[in-house]
Structures are given as structure tokens and as C-alpha cells.
């Protein structure tokens, strides 16, 4: 249940100043999944001081209980081992915590704190002189699920977008990248179904469990190579390449469609189910390609080549399937890029330098929590820089990461050549 812009969030919160704490928690959560608003910013509403006092008290109270948790790839995880945590109450509380924090970032006192921190940092002088996160649309959350979203933010032209696609397609559509991404999604779905089935078992869940096992068996056949078997070493096929008995990627497409239909109402599995739905675009394009080790070595390699060729030809710049393959190619993961505080892109006229700045909200100012946030920002901003360089954009793109935390010590530091700043959230 997501709202479309920050104004509606602030209006709802303003009303809740008069309500009890339980209502505040519930409704702020409803507005916590804002992804982005129009850059045509509307005038911000000023909330009464009582709301900020109540919200600040909540944040202080919750920060200790949430210090080992974070939202990564849309899922609640333990930052110590990145294991999935299935706890709806904690997940709602963390969403609420981050939503409240975003409301504080726009306060005049917070802007002053941020500017002082920026001026004392090692950031280049031109990037110290403009206001960061001053507009409402810069303080909302952002989900990056396609190359188009990246290109829009970086103001990459249509011609340069074609260059990006042409350069990355041959790399990210390699057979091992394609099967690896599918394997991660299906294995993740299998693990989560096994957890879910212990708590409650329905006909749909049991059916989905059988389908996902069959999908993984199909994928194992597509990925496995046994050089000791005569069928693998055989140069010529034992049966015709057009044999109706030969399995094709169409089989995986049908099973994936059945899985998505079975699990469409299971919120706990929404992440992997939605990702499997995204991959159906690629499965459809290669549905006629064979998956059979008995067709002989040369024919099998040719079928793998066809997978790469068809995917490279058909997946466009805006394709979420292509973007998922890119993420697996770069990071070995398939989750979309989640940015908690969108930030912005600023080009300095005449200097041939540009700056991309984004933010992250922390629960506590502890080393493990800070570094977890830094690494997430580094991954998100690193993707933007990768696209910038692949597009052949002129000038240097500098990256700036901002982290906010209640009771934090204001400071700045460098990580992998980029400037990061920790800002204290205060009244």
C-alpha cells in the first residue's frame, strides 16, 4: 500500500499528531514504501513540533531493538549473516523507523548540520556549494529496477543508451550468467517455501513446492556437464535435434508461469515470485531452444550460443530481465537496487565534473551498522558509475554517500575513493 508522493505522507502524519502511538506506527508504515515522487516538488507542509518530539522519542526507543536488522533488496535481514528474518512486526517497525527519519532530514536544523559536515569533508569544493537533499523528491526512497531508471537520473541520451545496451548485452546474456540468475531465484524461492510450509500448508503451497523442485531439476540438466559420460563427449547427436522428446526452455517457461500463478497471493514470497515473473521475458524469447545433453557436444554448445544470441537481440534497454542479469553479472545477486534516500545528480558547469549523492538511514551509530550502510550505498552508486562509464559520458562522476542516525557523531571519511558522511538526526 504505497503512496505516490511525500505530501500525502506528511498530511497523514500531521493528522496523526492527535492520535495514539499505535495509530501513528500503523499509518506511517503505510507511507514507508514511497518509491519516488514527481520532481515538480510541491510546497512542503510544516508539521507541529509535538509530532517531531513524539517521533524522535519513538526513534530513540526503537533503535536498539533494530540495530542488527536492515531492509536489503526489499527483505528484512540480519546484517551479521544476511539471513532472511520472517517477522512482520519487526519489518513494519523498521519501515516506520526509516519513514520517520526521512521526515527529519528536511528540517532546517538537519540541513544546517548536513552543510557543516559537508564543508568539513574532503569532497571537492564545487560539490560543497550546492544544497543536498533540499527538495522533497530527493528525500524519498528509490527502487532501481531497469537501466532506464539509471539513465533517466544521469541524463543519458537516447543514443548513449543504445551504446550501453550494445556493450553490456554480450556480457550479461552469457549462458552461465543466465542460468546462474535463474538458479539463484529458484533456490531462494525453494528455501522460502520450505520455511512457509512448516507454518501453514495449503494446496497451492504444496503444488508450488513440487513445481519448483521440477524447475530446479530442469535447470540442473541445463547447467550440468559430465565429461566422463559418452553422451557429453559424443560429437554427433544420438537423436535428431528436432525430436519432440527433446526438452526445451519452453518447459521452464510453463513451469515458471504455473509457479507465479500459484504464489501470486503469497506476500512472504513476493520478492522471488516477482523476480521469476521478470525472468519469464527471457524464457519466452528462448522457448524454442533445446536443453538436452544427449544431442552431442557441438549441438549443445550451439544451443547455448542461441540462448545468448536471442537474449542479446530481444532484451531492450528498459527490460527488467536484462537489468536482473546485469545485477547478477556485477554482484552475483538478483535483487533490485534499493536506495532509502534518493538524493540527486548535479553537474558543475564548466568543470566537466558531476556528482551523484544518495543516502541511507541507520538504526545505530555502531561500526557494523555503519559499514553495512556504506556497502549498500557503494553497491547502488557503483551501478550508476558503471552505466556512466559504459555510456562514455564526458567528465568525472563523483559519488557521495550520506548516512543518518539518531545520536551519531558527525564525521566524514572515504571508502573506495568516494566520500561518505554520517549525520546526526536531532530536533
Coordinates of C-alpha atoms in Angstrom, one line a residue:
X1 CA 0.0 0.0 0.0
X2 CA 2.3 2.7 -1.3
X3 CA 1.6 6.5 -1.6
X4 CA 2.6 8.4 -4.7
X5 CA 4.3 11.4 -3.1
X6 CA 5.7 12.9 0.1
X7 CA 2.9 15.4 0.5
X8 CA 0.4 12.6 1.2
X9 CA 2.8 11.1 3.7
X10 CA 3.2 14.4 5.6
X11 CA -0.5 15.1 5.5
X12 CA -1.3 11.7 7.1
X13 CA 1.4 12.2 9.7
X14 CA 0.1 15.7 10.6
X15 CA -3.3 14.2 11.3
X16 CA -1.8 11.5 13.5
X17 CA -0.2 14.1 15.8
X18 CA -3.5 13.9 17.7
X19 CA -3.7 10.1 17.7
X20 CA -2.2 7.5 19.9
X21 CA 1.2 5.9 19.3
X22 CA -0.3 2.7 17.9
X23 CA -2.1 4.5 15.1
X24 CA 1.0 6.6 14.3
X25 CA 3.1 3.4 13.9
X26 CA 0.5 1.8 11.6
X27 CA -0.2 4.7 9.3
X28 CA 3.4 5.8 8.9
X29 CA 4.2 2.2 7.8
X30 CA 1.6 2.6 5.1
X31 CA 3.6 5.5 3.7
X32 CA 7.0 3.9 4.2
X33 CA 7.2 2.3 0.8
X34 CA 7.1 5.5 -1.2
X35 CA 9.5 5.0 -4.1
X36 CA 9.6 8.3 -5.8
X37 CA 7.6 11.4 -6.4
X38 CA 7.5 13.9 -9.2
X39 CA 10.4 16.2 -9.4
X40 CA 8.0 19.0 -9.8
X41 CA 8.1 19.5 -6.0
X42 CA 5.1 20.9 -4.2
X43 CA 5.3 23.2 -1.2
X44 CA 6.1 21.2 2.0
X45 CA 3.7 21.2 4.9
X46 CA 5.1 22.3 8.3
X47 CA 4.4 19.7 11.0
X48 CA 3.8 20.8 14.6
X49 CA 6.7 20.4 17.0
X50 CA 4.7 17.9 19.0
X51 CA 4.9 15.5 16.2
X52 CA 8.7 15.7 15.9
X53 CA 9.0 15.2 19.7
X54 CA 6.8 12.1 19.6
X55 CA 8.6 10.8 16.5
X56 CA 12.1 11.4 17.9
X57 CA 11.1 9.6 21.1
X58 CA 9.9 6.6 19.0
X59 CA 13.2 6.5 17.1
X60 CA 15.3 6.6 20.3
X61 CA 13.2 3.8 21.8
X62 CA 13.3 1.5 18.7
X63 CA 17.0 2.0 17.6
X64 CA 18.4 -0.6 20.0
X65 CA 15.9 -3.3 19.1
X66 CA 16.5 -2.8 15.4
X67 CA 20.3 -2.5 15.4
X68 CA 21.0 -5.9 13.9
X69 CA 18.3 -5.6 11.2
X70 CA 18.0 -3.9 7.9
X71 CA 15.9 -3.9 4.7
X72 CA 18.0 -5.2 1.8
X73 CA 16.5 -5.9 -1.5
X74 CA 13.1 -5.4 -0.1
X75 CA 13.6 -8.1 2.6
X76 CA 14.2 -7.9 6.3
X77 CA 17.6 -9.4 7.0
X78 CA 20.1 -9.9 9.8
X79 CA 23.1 -7.7 9.0
X80 CA 25.5 -10.1 10.7
X81 CA 25.0 -13.0 8.3
X82 CA 22.5 -11.5 5.8
X83 CA 20.0 -14.2 6.6
X84 CA 16.3 -13.6 6.0
X85 CA 14.2 -12.7 9.0
X86 CA 10.5 -13.6 8.9
X87 CA 8.9 -11.2 11.4
X88 CA 6.1 -8.9 10.2
X89 CA 6.1 -6.8 13.3
X90 CA 9.8 -6.0 13.2
X91 CA 9.6 -5.4 9.5
X92 CA 6.8 -2.9 9.9
X93 CA 8.6 -1.2 12.8
X94 CA 11.8 -0.8 10.7
X95 CA 9.8 0.6 7.8
X96 CA 8.2 3.1 10.2
X97 CA 11.6 4.0 11.7
X98 CA 13.0 4.8 8.2
X99 CA 9.9 6.8 7.2
X100 CA 10.0 8.9 10.3
X101 CA 13.8 9.5 9.7
X102 CA 13.1 10.8 6.2
X103 CA 10.7 13.4 7.6
X104 CA 13.5 14.7 9.9
X105 CA 16.0 15.1 7.0
X106 CA 14.1 18.1 5.7
X107 CA 14.2 20.1 8.9
X108 CA 16.2 23.4 8.8
X109 CA 18.4 22.2 11.7
X110 CA 19.2 19.0 9.9
X111 CA 20.1 20.9 6.7
X112 CA 22.4 23.1 8.7
X113 CA 24.1 20.0 10.3
X114 CA 24.5 18.4 6.9
X115 CA 26.0 21.5 5.4
X116 CA 28.6 21.9 8.2
X117 CA 29.5 18.2 7.9
X118 CA 29.9 18.6 4.1
X119 CA 32.1 21.7 4.4
X120 CA 34.5 19.9 6.7
X121 CA 34.7 16.9 4.5
X122 CA 37.2 16.1 1.7
X123 CA 34.6 16.5 -1.0
X124 CA 35.7 18.7 -3.9
X125 CA 34.9 22.4 -3.4
X126 CA 32.3 22.7 -6.2
X127 CA 30.2 20.0 -4.6
X128 CA 30.2 21.7 -1.2
X129 CA 28.5 24.8 -2.5
X130 CA 25.1 23.5 -3.5
X131 CA 22.2 22.3 -1.3
X132 CA 21.9 18.5 -0.9
X133 CA 18.5 16.8 -0.2
X134 CA 16.8 20.1 -0.1
X135 CA 13.9 19.1 -2.3
X136 CA 11.2 16.7 -1.2
X137 CA 11.7 14.3 -4.1
X138 CA 15.4 14.0 -3.1
X139 CA 14.3 12.6 0.3
X140 CA 12.0 9.7 -0.8
X141 CA 13.0 6.1 -1.3
X142 CA 14.0 4.8 -4.8
X143 CA 13.9 1.4 -6.3
X144 CA 16.0 0.9 -9.4
X145 CA 14.7 -2.0 -11.5
X146 CA 15.9 -1.1 -15.0
X147 CA 18.6 0.6 -16.9
X148 CA 16.1 3.2 -18.0
X149 CA 15.8 4.5 -14.4
X150 CA 19.5 4.8 -14.1
X151 CA 19.8 6.6 -17.4
X152 CA 17.0 9.0 -16.6
X153 CA 18.7 10.1 -13.3
X154 CA 22.1 10.5 -15.1
X155 CA 20.5 12.4 -18.1
X156 CA 21.9 9.9 -20.5
X157 CA 20.8 10.5 -24.1
X158 CA 18.9 8.0 -26.3
X159 CA 22.0 7.4 -28.5
X160 CA 24.1 6.7 -25.4
X161 CA 21.5 4.3 -24.1
X162 CA 21.9 2.3 -27.3
X163 CA 25.7 2.2 -26.6
X164 CA 25.1 0.9 -23.1
X165 CA 22.8 -1.9 -24.3
X166 CA 25.2 -2.9 -27.1
X167 CA 28.1 -3.1 -24.7
X168 CA 26.6 -5.0 -21.8
X169 CA 24.3 -7.4 -23.7
X170 CA 27.1 -9.8 -24.8
X171 CA 28.4 -10.0 -21.3
X172 CA 25.2 -10.3 -19.2
X173 CA 23.5 -12.8 -21.5
X174 CA 26.2 -15.4 -21.3
X175 CA 24.8 -18.9 -20.7
X176 CA 26.4 -19.1 -17.2
X177 CA 25.0 -15.7 -16.2
X178 CA 21.5 -16.6 -17.5
X179 CA 21.4 -20.0 -15.7
X180 CA 23.1 -18.6 -12.6
X181 CA 20.4 -15.9 -12.2
X182 CA 17.6 -18.4 -12.6
X183 CA 19.3 -20.7 -10.2
X184 CA 19.5 -18.1 -7.5
X185 CA 15.9 -17.1 -7.9
X186 CA 14.6 -20.7 -7.8
X187 CA 16.8 -21.8 -4.9
X188 CA 15.7 -18.7 -3.0
X189 CA 12.1 -19.5 -3.7
X190 CA 12.6 -23.1 -2.7
X191 CA 14.1 -22.1 0.7
X192 CA 11.3 -19.7 1.5
X193 CA 8.6 -22.2 0.5
X194 CA 10.2 -24.7 2.9
X195 CA 10.0 -22.2 5.8
X196 CA 6.5 -21.2 4.9
X197 CA 5.2 -24.7 4.6
X198 CA 6.1 -25.5 8.2
X199 CA 4.0 -22.7 9.4
X200 CA 1.0 -23.3 7.2
X201 CA 0.4 -25.6 4.3
X202 CA -2.1 -25.0 1.6
X203 CA -2.9 -26.9 -1.7
X204 CA -1.2 -24.1 -3.6
X205 CA 1.9 -24.1 -1.5
X206 CA 2.3 -27.8 -1.8
X207 CA 1.8 -27.7 -5.5
X208 CA 4.3 -24.8 -5.8
X209 CA 6.9 -26.9 -3.9
X210 CA 6.6 -29.7 -6.4
X211 CA 6.9 -27.3 -9.3
X212 CA 10.0 -25.5 -8.0
X213 CA 11.7 -28.9 -7.4
X214 CA 11.0 -29.8 -11.0
X215 CA 12.2 -26.5 -12.2
X216 CA 15.5 -26.9 -10.4
X217 CA 15.9 -30.4 -11.9
X218 CA 15.4 -28.9 -15.3
X219 CA 17.9 -26.2 -14.6
X220 CA 20.4 -28.7 -13.2
X221 CA 20.2 -30.6 -16.6
X222 CA 20.8 -27.3 -18.4
X223 CA 23.8 -26.4 -16.3
X224 CA 25.5 -29.8 -15.6
X225 CA 28.4 -31.1 -17.7
X226 CA 29.8 -34.5 -17.1
X227 CA 32.9 -35.1 -19.2
X228 CA 33.0 -38.7 -18.2
X229 CA 29.7 -39.6 -19.9
X230 CA 29.7 -40.7 -23.5
X231 CA 26.7 -38.5 -24.3
X232 CA 28.7 -35.4 -23.4
X233 CA 31.8 -36.5 -25.3
X234 CA 29.8 -37.6 -28.3
X235 CA 30.3 -35.1 -31.2
X236 CA 27.1 -36.1 -33.0
X237 CA 23.6 -36.4 -31.6
X238 CA 22.0 -39.7 -30.7
X239 CA 18.7 -38.4 -31.9
X240 CA 17.5 -35.6 -34.1
X241 CA 17.8 -32.1 -32.9
X242 CA 14.2 -31.6 -33.7
X243 CA 13.0 -34.6 -31.8
X244 CA 9.7 -33.9 -29.9
X245 CA 11.2 -35.7 -26.9
X246 CA 14.0 -33.2 -26.5
X247 CA 13.4 -30.8 -23.6
X248 CA 13.2 -27.1 -24.4
X249 CA 13.3 -23.9 -22.5
X250 CA 9.6 -23.7 -23.1
X251 CA 9.2 -26.3 -20.4
X252 CA 10.8 -24.0 -17.9
X253 CA 8.6 -21.1 -19.1
X254 CA 5.4 -23.2 -18.5
X255 CA 6.6 -24.2 -15.0
X256 CA 7.5 -20.6 -14.1
X257 CA 4.1 -19.4 -15.3
X258 CA 2.4 -22.1 -13.1
X259 CA 4.6 -21.1 -10.1
X260 CA 3.8 -17.4 -10.5
X261 CA 0.1 -18.2 -10.7
X262 CA 0.2 -20.5 -7.6
X263 CA 2.0 -18.0 -5.4
X264 CA 0.7 -14.7 -6.6
X265 CA -1.2 -14.1 -3.3
X266 CA 1.7 -15.1 -1.0
X267 CA 3.2 -11.9 0.3
X268 CA 6.0 -13.6 2.1
X269 CA 7.3 -15.0 -1.2
X270 CA 6.6 -11.8 -3.3
X271 CA 10.3 -11.0 -3.9
X272 CA 11.3 -14.2 -5.6
X273 CA 7.9 -14.7 -7.3
X274 CA 8.1 -11.2 -8.8
X275 CA 11.7 -11.9 -10.0
X276 CA 10.6 -15.2 -11.6
X277 CA 7.9 -13.2 -13.4
X278 CA 10.6 -10.8 -14.6
X279 CA 12.7 -13.7 -16.0
X280 CA 9.7 -15.1 -18.0
X281 CA 10.5 -12.4 -20.5
X282 CA 13.8 -14.1 -21.3
X283 CA 12.3 -17.6 -21.1
X284 CA 9.7 -16.6 -23.7
X285 CA 12.4 -15.4 -26.1
X286 CA 14.4 -18.7 -25.9
X287 CA 11.4 -21.1 -25.6
X288 CA 12.4 -23.0 -28.8
X289 CA 16.0 -23.6 -27.7
X290 CA 16.9 -27.2 -26.8
X291 CA 18.2 -28.3 -23.4
X292 CA 19.5 -31.8 -23.9
X293 CA 22.9 -33.2 -23.2
X294 CA 22.2 -36.2 -25.5
X295 CA 22.2 -34.1 -28.6
X296 CA 26.0 -34.1 -28.7
X297 CA 28.7 -31.7 -27.7
X298 CA 28.8 -29.4 -30.8
X299 CA 25.0 -29.2 -31.0
X300 CA 24.7 -28.5 -27.3
X301 CA 27.2 -25.6 -27.5
X302 CA 25.3 -24.3 -30.4
X303 CA 22.1 -24.3 -28.4
X304 CA 23.9 -22.4 -25.6
X305 CA 25.0 -19.9 -28.2
X306 CA 21.4 -19.5 -29.4
X307 CA 20.4 -18.6 -25.8
X308 CA 22.9 -15.8 -25.7
X309 CA 22.1 -14.6 -29.2
X310 CA 18.3 -14.5 -28.7
X311 CA 18.5 -12.7 -25.3
X312 CA 21.0 -10.2 -26.7
X313 CA 18.8 -9.4 -29.6
X314 CA 15.5 -9.2 -27.9
X315 CA 16.0 -7.8 -24.4
X316 CA 15.8 -4.0 -24.6
X317 CA 17.3 -1.2 -22.6
X318 CA 14.2 -0.9 -20.4
X319 CA 14.0 -4.7 -19.8
X320 CA 13.8 -5.7 -16.2
X321 CA 15.1 -9.1 -17.2
X322 CA 18.2 -7.6 -18.7
X323 CA 18.7 -5.5 -15.6
X324 CA 18.4 -8.6 -13.4
X325 CA 21.1 -10.3 -15.5
X326 CA 23.3 -7.2 -15.1
X327 CA 23.0 -7.3 -11.3
X328 CA 23.9 -11.0 -11.3
X329 CA 26.8 -10.3 -13.6
X330 CA 28.1 -7.4 -11.4
X331 CA 27.2 -8.5 -7.9
X332 CA 26.1 -12.2 -8.0
X333 CA 22.7 -11.2 -6.8
X334 CA 19.3 -10.6 -8.4
X335 CA 17.6 -8.1 -6.0
X336 CA 16.7 -4.6 -7.4
X337 CA 18.8 -1.7 -6.1
X338 CA 17.0 -0.1 -3.1
X339 CA 18.0 3.5 -2.1
X340 CA 16.4 4.7 1.1
X341 CA 17.1 8.4 0.4
X342 CA 17.1 9.1 -3.3
X343 CA 19.3 12.1 -3.4
X344 CA 20.2 13.6 -6.8
X345 CA 22.6 14.3 -9.7
X346 CA 24.4 17.6 -10.0
X347 CA 26.6 18.8 -12.9
X348 CA 29.0 21.7 -12.3
X349 CA 29.1 23.9 -15.4
X350 CA 32.5 24.3 -17.0
X351 CA 34.3 21.9 -14.6
X352 CA 33.5 18.7 -16.5
X353 CA 32.6 17.2 -13.1
X354 CA 29.3 15.8 -11.9
X355 CA 28.2 14.5 -8.5
X356 CA 25.7 11.7 -7.6
X357 CA 24.6 11.8 -4.0
X358 CA 22.4 9.2 -2.2
X359 CA 21.5 8.4 1.3
X360 CA 20.9 5.6 3.8
X361 CA 19.2 5.6 7.2
X362 CA 20.9 3.7 10.1
X363 CA 19.4 2.4 13.3
X364 CA 22.6 3.0 15.4
X365 CA 26.0 4.6 15.1
X366 CA 27.9 1.3 15.5
X367 CA 30.7 0.1 13.3
X368 CA 28.9 -2.9 11.9
X369 CA 25.8 -0.9 11.2
X370 CA 27.7 2.0 9.5
X371 CA 29.7 -0.3 7.3
X372 CA 26.6 -2.3 6.3
X373 CA 25.1 1.0 5.2
X374 CA 28.2 2.2 3.4
X375 CA 28.5 -1.1 1.4
X376 CA 24.9 -0.8 0.3
X377 CA 25.4 2.7 -0.9
X378 CA 28.6 1.7 -2.6
X379 CA 26.8 -1.0 -4.5
X380 CA 23.9 1.3 -5.5
X381 CA 26.1 4.2 -6.6
X382 CA 28.7 1.9 -8.2
X383 CA 26.0 0.7 -10.6
X384 CA 25.3 4.3 -11.6
X385 CA 29.0 4.9 -12.2
X386 CA 29.3 1.7 -14.2
X387 CA 26.5 2.8 -16.5
X388 CA 28.0 6.3 -16.7
X389 CA 31.4 4.9 -17.9
X390 CA 29.8 2.3 -20.2
X391 CA 27.8 5.1 -21.9
X392 CA 31.1 7.0 -22.5
X393 CA 29.8 10.1 -20.7
X394 CA 32.2 13.0 -20.7
X395 CA 33.8 14.2 -17.4
X396 CA 34.3 12.6 -14.0
X397 CA 31.3 11.3 -11.9
X398 CA 32.0 11.7 -8.2
X399 CA 30.0 9.7 -5.7
X400 CA 28.8 11.0 -2.3
X401 CA 27.1 8.8 0.3
X402 CA 25.2 10.2 3.2
X403 CA 24.1 8.3 6.3
X404 CA 21.7 9.5 9.1
X405 CA 21.4 8.1 12.6
X406 CA 20.0 9.2 15.9
X407 CA 22.8 10.2 18.3
X408 CA 25.5 9.8 15.6
X409 CA 28.8 11.6 15.7
X410 CA 29.0 13.9 12.7
X411 CA 32.0 12.9 10.6
X412 CA 33.2 12.1 7.0
X413 CA 35.5 9.5 5.6
X414 CA 36.5 7.9 2.3
X415 CA 35.7 4.4 1.1
X416 CA 37.0 3.1 -2.2
X417 CA 37.8 6.7 -3.3
X418 CA 34.3 8.1 -2.5
X419 CA 33.3 10.5 0.3
X420 CA 30.8 9.3 2.9
X421 CA 29.3 11.4 5.7
X422 CA 27.5 10.4 8.8
X423 CA 24.9 13.0 10.1
X424 CA 23.2 13.1 13.4
X425 CA 19.4 13.1 13.5
X426 CA 18.2 15.7 16.0
X427 CA 15.4 18.1 16.8

